[in-house]
CSV table of C-alpha atoms in Angstrom, one decimal:
chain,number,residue,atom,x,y,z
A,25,UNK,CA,74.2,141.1,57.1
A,26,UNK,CA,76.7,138.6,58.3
A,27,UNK,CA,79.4,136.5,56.4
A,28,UNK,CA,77.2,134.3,54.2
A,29,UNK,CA,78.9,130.3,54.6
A,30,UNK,CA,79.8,130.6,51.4
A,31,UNK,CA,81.6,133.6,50.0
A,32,UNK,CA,82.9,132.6,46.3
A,33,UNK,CA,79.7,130.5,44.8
A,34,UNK,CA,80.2,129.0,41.0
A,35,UNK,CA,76.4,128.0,39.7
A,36,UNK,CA,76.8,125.4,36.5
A,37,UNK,CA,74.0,126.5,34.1
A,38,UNK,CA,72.0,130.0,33.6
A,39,UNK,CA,68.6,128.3,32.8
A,40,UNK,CA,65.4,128.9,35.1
A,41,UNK,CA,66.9,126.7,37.7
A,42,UNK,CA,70.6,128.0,37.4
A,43,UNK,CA,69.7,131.8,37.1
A,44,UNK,CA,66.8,131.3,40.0
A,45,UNK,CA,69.8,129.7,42.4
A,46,UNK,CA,72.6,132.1,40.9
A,47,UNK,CA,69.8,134.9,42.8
A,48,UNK,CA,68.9,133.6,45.3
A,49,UNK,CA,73.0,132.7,46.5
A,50,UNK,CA,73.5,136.8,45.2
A,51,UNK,CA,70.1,137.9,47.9
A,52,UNK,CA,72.0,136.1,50.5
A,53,UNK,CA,75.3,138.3,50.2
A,54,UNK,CA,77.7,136.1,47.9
A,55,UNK,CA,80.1,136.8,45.1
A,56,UNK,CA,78.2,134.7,42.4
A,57,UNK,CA,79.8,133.8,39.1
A,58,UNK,CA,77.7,131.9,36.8
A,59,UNK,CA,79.1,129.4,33.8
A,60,UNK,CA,77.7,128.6,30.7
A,61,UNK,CA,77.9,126.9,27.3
A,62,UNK,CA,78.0,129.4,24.8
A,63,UNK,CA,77.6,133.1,24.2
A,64,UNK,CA,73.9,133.4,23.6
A,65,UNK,CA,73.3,131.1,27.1
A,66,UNK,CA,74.9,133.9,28.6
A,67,UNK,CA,72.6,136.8,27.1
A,68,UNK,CA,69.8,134.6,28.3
A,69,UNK,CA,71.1,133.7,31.9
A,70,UNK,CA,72.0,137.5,32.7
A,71,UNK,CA,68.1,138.2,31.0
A,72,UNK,CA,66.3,135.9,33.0
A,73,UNK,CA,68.7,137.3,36.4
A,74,UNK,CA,67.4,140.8,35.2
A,75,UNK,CA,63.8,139.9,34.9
A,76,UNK,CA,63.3,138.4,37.7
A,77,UNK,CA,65.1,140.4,40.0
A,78,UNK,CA,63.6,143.2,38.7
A,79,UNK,CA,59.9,141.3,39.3
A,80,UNK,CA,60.8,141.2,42.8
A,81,UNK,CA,61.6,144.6,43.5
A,82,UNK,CA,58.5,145.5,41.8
A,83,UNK,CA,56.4,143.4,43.8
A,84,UNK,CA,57.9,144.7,47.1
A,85,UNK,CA,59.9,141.8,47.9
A,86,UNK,CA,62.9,143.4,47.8
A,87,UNK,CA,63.8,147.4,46.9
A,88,UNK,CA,65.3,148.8,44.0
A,89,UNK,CA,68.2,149.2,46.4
A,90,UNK,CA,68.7,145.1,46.7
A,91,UNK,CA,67.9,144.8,43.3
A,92,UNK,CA,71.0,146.8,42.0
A,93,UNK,CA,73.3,144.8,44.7
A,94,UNK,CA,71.9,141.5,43.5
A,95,UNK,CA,72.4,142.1,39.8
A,96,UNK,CA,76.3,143.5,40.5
A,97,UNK,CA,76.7,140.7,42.8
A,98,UNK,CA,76.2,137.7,39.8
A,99,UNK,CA,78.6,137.9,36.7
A,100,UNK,CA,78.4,135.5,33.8
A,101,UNK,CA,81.1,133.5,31.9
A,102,UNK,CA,81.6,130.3,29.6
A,103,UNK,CA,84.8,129.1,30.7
A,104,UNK,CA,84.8,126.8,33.8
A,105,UNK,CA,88.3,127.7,34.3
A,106,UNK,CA,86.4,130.9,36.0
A,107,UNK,CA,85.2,128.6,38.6
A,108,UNK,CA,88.9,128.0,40.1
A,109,UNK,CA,88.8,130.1,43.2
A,110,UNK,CA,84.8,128.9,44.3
A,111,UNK,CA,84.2,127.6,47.8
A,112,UNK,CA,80.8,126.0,46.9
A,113,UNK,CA,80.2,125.1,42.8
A,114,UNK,CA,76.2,124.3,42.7
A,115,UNK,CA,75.4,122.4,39.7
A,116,UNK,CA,72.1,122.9,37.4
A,117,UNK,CA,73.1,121.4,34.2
A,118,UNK,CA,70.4,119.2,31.9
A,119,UNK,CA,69.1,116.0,34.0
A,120,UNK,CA,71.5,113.9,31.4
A,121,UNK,CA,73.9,112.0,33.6
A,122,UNK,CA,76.7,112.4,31.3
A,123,UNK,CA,76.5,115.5,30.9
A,124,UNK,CA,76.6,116.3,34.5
A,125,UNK,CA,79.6,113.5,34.9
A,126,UNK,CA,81.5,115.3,32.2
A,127,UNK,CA,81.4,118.9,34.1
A,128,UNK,CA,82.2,117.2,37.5
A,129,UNK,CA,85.5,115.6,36.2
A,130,UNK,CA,86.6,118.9,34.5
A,131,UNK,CA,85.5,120.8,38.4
A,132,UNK,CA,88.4,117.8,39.2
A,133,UNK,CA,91.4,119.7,37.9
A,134,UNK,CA,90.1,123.1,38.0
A,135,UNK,CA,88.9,124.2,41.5
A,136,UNK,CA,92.0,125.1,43.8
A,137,UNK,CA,90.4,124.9,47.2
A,138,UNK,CA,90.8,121.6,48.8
A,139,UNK,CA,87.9,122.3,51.3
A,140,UNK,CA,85.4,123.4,47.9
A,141,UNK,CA,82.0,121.5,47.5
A,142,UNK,CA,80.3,120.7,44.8
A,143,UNK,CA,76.5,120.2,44.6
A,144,UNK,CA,74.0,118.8,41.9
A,145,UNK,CA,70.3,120.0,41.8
A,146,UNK,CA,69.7,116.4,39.8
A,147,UNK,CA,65.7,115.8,41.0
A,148,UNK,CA,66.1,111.9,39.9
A,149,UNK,CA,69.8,110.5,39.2
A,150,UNK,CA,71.6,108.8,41.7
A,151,UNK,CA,73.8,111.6,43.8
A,152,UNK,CA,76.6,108.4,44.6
A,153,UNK,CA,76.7,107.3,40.8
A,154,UNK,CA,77.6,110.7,39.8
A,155,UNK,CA,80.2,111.1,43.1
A,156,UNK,CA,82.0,108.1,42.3
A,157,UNK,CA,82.6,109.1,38.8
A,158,UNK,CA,84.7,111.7,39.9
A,159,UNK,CA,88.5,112.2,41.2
A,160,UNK,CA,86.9,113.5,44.9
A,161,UNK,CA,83.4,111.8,45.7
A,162,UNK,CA,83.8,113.4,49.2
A,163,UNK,CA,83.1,116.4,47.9
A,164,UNK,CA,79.9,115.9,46.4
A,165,UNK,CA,76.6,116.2,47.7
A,166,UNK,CA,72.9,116.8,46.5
A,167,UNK,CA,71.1,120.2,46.9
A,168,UNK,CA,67.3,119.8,45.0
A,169,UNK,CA,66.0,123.1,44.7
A,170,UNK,CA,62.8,123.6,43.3
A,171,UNK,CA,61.1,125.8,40.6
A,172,UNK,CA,60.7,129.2,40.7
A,173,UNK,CA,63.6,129.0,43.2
A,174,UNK,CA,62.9,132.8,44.5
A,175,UNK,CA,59.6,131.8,46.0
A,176,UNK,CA,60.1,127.9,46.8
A,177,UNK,CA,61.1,127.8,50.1
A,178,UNK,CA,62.4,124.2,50.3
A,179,UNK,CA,65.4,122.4,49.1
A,180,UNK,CA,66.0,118.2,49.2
A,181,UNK,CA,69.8,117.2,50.7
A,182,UNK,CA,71.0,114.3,50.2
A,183,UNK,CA,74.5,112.8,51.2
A,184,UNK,CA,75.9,110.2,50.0
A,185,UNK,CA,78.5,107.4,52.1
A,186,UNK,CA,81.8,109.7,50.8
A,187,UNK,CA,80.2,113.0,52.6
A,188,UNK,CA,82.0,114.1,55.6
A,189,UNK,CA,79.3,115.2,58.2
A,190,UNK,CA,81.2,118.6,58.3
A,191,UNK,CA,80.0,118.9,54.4
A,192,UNK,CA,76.6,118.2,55.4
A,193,UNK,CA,76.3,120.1,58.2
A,194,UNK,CA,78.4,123.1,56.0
A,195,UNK,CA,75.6,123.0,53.2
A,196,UNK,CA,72.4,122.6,55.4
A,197,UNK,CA,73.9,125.6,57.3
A,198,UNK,CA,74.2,127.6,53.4
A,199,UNK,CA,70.7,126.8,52.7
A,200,UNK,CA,68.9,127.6,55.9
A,201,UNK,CA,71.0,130.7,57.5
A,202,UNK,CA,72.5,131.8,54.4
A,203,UNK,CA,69.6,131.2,51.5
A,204,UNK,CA,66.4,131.3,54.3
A,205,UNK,CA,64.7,128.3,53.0
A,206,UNK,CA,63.8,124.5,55.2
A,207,UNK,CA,65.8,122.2,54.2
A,208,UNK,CA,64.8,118.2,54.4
A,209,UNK,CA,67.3,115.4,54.4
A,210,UNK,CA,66.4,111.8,51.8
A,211,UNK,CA,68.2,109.1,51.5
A,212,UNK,CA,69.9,109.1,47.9
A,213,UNK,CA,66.9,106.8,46.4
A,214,UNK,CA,65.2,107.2,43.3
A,215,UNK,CA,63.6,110.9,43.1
A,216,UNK,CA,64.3,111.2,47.1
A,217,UNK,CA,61.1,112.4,48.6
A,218,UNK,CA,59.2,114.9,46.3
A,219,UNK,CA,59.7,113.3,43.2
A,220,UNK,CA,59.5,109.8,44.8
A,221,UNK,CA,55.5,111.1,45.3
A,222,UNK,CA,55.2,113.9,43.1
A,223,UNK,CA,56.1,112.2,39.8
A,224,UNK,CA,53.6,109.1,39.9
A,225,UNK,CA,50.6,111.5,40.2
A,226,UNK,CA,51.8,113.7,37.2
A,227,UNK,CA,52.3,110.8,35.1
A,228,UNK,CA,49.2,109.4,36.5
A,229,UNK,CA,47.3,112.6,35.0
A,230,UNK,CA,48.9,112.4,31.7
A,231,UNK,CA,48.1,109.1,31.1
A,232,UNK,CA,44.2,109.7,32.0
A,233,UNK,CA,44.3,112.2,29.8
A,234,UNK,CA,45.9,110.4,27.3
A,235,UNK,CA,43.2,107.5,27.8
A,236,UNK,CA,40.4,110.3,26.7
A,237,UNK,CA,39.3,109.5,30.5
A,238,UNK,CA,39.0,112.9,31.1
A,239,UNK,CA,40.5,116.1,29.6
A,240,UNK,CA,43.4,118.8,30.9
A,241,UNK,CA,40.8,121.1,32.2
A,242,UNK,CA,38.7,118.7,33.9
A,243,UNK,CA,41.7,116.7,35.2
A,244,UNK,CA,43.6,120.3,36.9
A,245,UNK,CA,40.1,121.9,37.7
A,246,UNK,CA,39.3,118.1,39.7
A,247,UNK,CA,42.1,118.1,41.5
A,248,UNK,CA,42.2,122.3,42.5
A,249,UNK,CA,38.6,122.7,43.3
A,250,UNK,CA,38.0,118.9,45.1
A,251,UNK,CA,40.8,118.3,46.8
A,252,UNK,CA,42.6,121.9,47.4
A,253,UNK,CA,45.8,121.5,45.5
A,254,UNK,CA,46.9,125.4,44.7
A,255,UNK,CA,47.7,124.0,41.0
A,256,UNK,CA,46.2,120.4,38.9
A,257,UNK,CA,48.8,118.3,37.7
A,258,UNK,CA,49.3,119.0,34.2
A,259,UNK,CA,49.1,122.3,34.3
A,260,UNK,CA,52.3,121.4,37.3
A,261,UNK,CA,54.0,119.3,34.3
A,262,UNK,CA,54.0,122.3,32.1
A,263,UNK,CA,55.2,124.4,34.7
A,264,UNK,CA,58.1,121.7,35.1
A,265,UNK,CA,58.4,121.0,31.5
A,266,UNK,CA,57.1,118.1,29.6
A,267,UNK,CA,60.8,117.2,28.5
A,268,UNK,CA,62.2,117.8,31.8
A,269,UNK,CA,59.3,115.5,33.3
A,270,UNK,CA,59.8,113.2,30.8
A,271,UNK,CA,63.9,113.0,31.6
A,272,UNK,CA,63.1,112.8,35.5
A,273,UNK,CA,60.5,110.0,34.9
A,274,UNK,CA,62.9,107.8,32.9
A,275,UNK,CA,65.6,108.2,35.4
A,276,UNK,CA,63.3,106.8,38.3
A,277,UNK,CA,61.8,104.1,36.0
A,278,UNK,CA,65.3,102.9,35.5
A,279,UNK,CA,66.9,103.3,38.9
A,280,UNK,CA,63.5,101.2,40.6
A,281,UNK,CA,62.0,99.6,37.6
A,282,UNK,CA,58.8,100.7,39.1
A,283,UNK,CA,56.3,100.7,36.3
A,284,UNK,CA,54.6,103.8,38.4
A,285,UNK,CA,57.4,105.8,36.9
A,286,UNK,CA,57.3,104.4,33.5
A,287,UNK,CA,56.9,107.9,30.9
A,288,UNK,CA,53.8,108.0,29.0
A,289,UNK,CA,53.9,107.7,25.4
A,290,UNK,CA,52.0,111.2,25.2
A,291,UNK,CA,55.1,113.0,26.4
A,292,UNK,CA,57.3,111.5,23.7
A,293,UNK,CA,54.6,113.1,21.3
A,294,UNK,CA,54.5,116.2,23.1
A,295,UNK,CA,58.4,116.9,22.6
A,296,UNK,CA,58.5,115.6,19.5
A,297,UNK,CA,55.7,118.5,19.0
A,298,UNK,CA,57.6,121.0,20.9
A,299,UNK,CA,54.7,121.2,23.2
A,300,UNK,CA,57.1,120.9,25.9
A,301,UNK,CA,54.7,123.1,28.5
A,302,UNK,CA,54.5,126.6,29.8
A,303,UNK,CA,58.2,127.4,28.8
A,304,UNK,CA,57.2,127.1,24.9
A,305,UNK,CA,53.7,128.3,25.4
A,306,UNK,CA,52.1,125.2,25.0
A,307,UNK,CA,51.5,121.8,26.8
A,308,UNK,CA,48.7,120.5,28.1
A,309,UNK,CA,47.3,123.7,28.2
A,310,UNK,CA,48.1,126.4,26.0
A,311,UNK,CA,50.2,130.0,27.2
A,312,UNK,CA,50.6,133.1,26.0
């Protein structure tokens, strides 16, 4: 295996997005350490690593062998001061812009290399806003993975006017040759391009269902059997998380003002429920 881009690789968060990333950088040869909050985070992040490595090996995607080197590859912390010596830090914090701001200006005085970037997996706020809030705006740049980010082969870039072309070209390098997956390139809009499409039909589907038009089975079953999607919509916003969709949504609705992007009422009730989807084994539909 050659010289992954980057060597040293910081992840910022160890929860399904985080831990999936924190893998899939530890598959591709790298030296992953991964930061969280607090103590139990960090039982959880290694758990989730463990799980779904060890799904993978038992599937056949990988052996046991890759398994084992994955797992020693990723360690776990909760004290961004651990983050000094990374060459790449890839951000997967809580869509709360600032929260992410916060971490970004603390990355200011703690990483050592000059030459380090910084990424945010943010699938809605504006990748500029957050660079200009910190003490290097250069430096950071948008990499949208998406969920699980094992099997999802594609990741969202997006520069902003402070990225050097060398940074660009450095990252889509890291997620192509180094991770294996396509990258596209979007403008820094609201929700770039997946989320600029994806999110209206969601929200579209939660509000027919909130209407009594139709309900979650016959909305998802509509929309797999009679026009070929692999999954219906709700059952996707569960799978994405009806507080995470709900976050996302907002963020687009007040970047654009688009009322396409305006969150349904039935997702405040949903949280407020904690029928937040597939992740607390009940949404739209119901998981066990």
């Amino acid at each position: 295996m050659s010289a992954p881009v980057f060597e040293r690789i910081g992840v910022l968060g160890g929860g399904l997005m985080g831990a999936g990333i924190a893998e899939v950088c530890a598959r591709a040869g790298a030296e992953v350490r991964v930061v969280v909050t607090t103590e139990r985070s960090r039982g959880a992040a290694r758990a989730r690593l463990e799980r779904s490595a060890g799904a993978a090996a038992a599937k056949g995607r990988i052996s046991a062998e890759e398994r084992d080197a994955v797992l020693s590859r990723v360690t776990f912390g909760t004290d961004l001061g651990e983050l000094a010596d990374r060459q790449l830090v890839l951000e997967s914090v809580t869509e709360d812009e600032n929260t992410k701001v916060k971490l970004f200006r603390q990355l200011d005085a703690v990483l050592t290399d000059p030459a380090a970037v910084v990424t945010t997996n943010t699938s809605s706020l504006p990748v500029t806003r957050l660079a200009e809030a910190t003490g290097h705006p250069g430096r950071l740049i948008g990499t949208h993975f998406f969920n699980p980010v094992p099997a999802m082969p594609l990741v969202e870039i997006t520069a902003t006017a402070h990225t050097p072309e060398a940074t660009v070209a450095r990252v889509a390098e890291f997620v192509t040759a180094g991770l294996g997956k396509e990258a596209i390139r979007s403008t820094d809009r609201a929700g770039f391009v997946v989320n600029a499409l994806l999110v209206p039909y969601l929200l579209a589907a939660a509000r027919m269902a909130e209407s009594g038009h139709a309900d979650a089975a016959d909305i998802d079953k509509g929309m797999t059997l009679g026009c070929g999607h692999p999954m219906g919509p709700l059952r996707l916003a569960d799978l994405v998380g009806i507080d995470t969709l709900r976050a996302v949504a907002a963020g687009l609705y007040e970047e654009s003002g688009d009322p396409a992007y305006a969150p349904p009422e039935i997702f405040t009730r949903m949280v407020e429920a904690g029928h937040r989807g597939q992740k607390a084994g009940r949404g739209f539909h119901t998981y066990t």
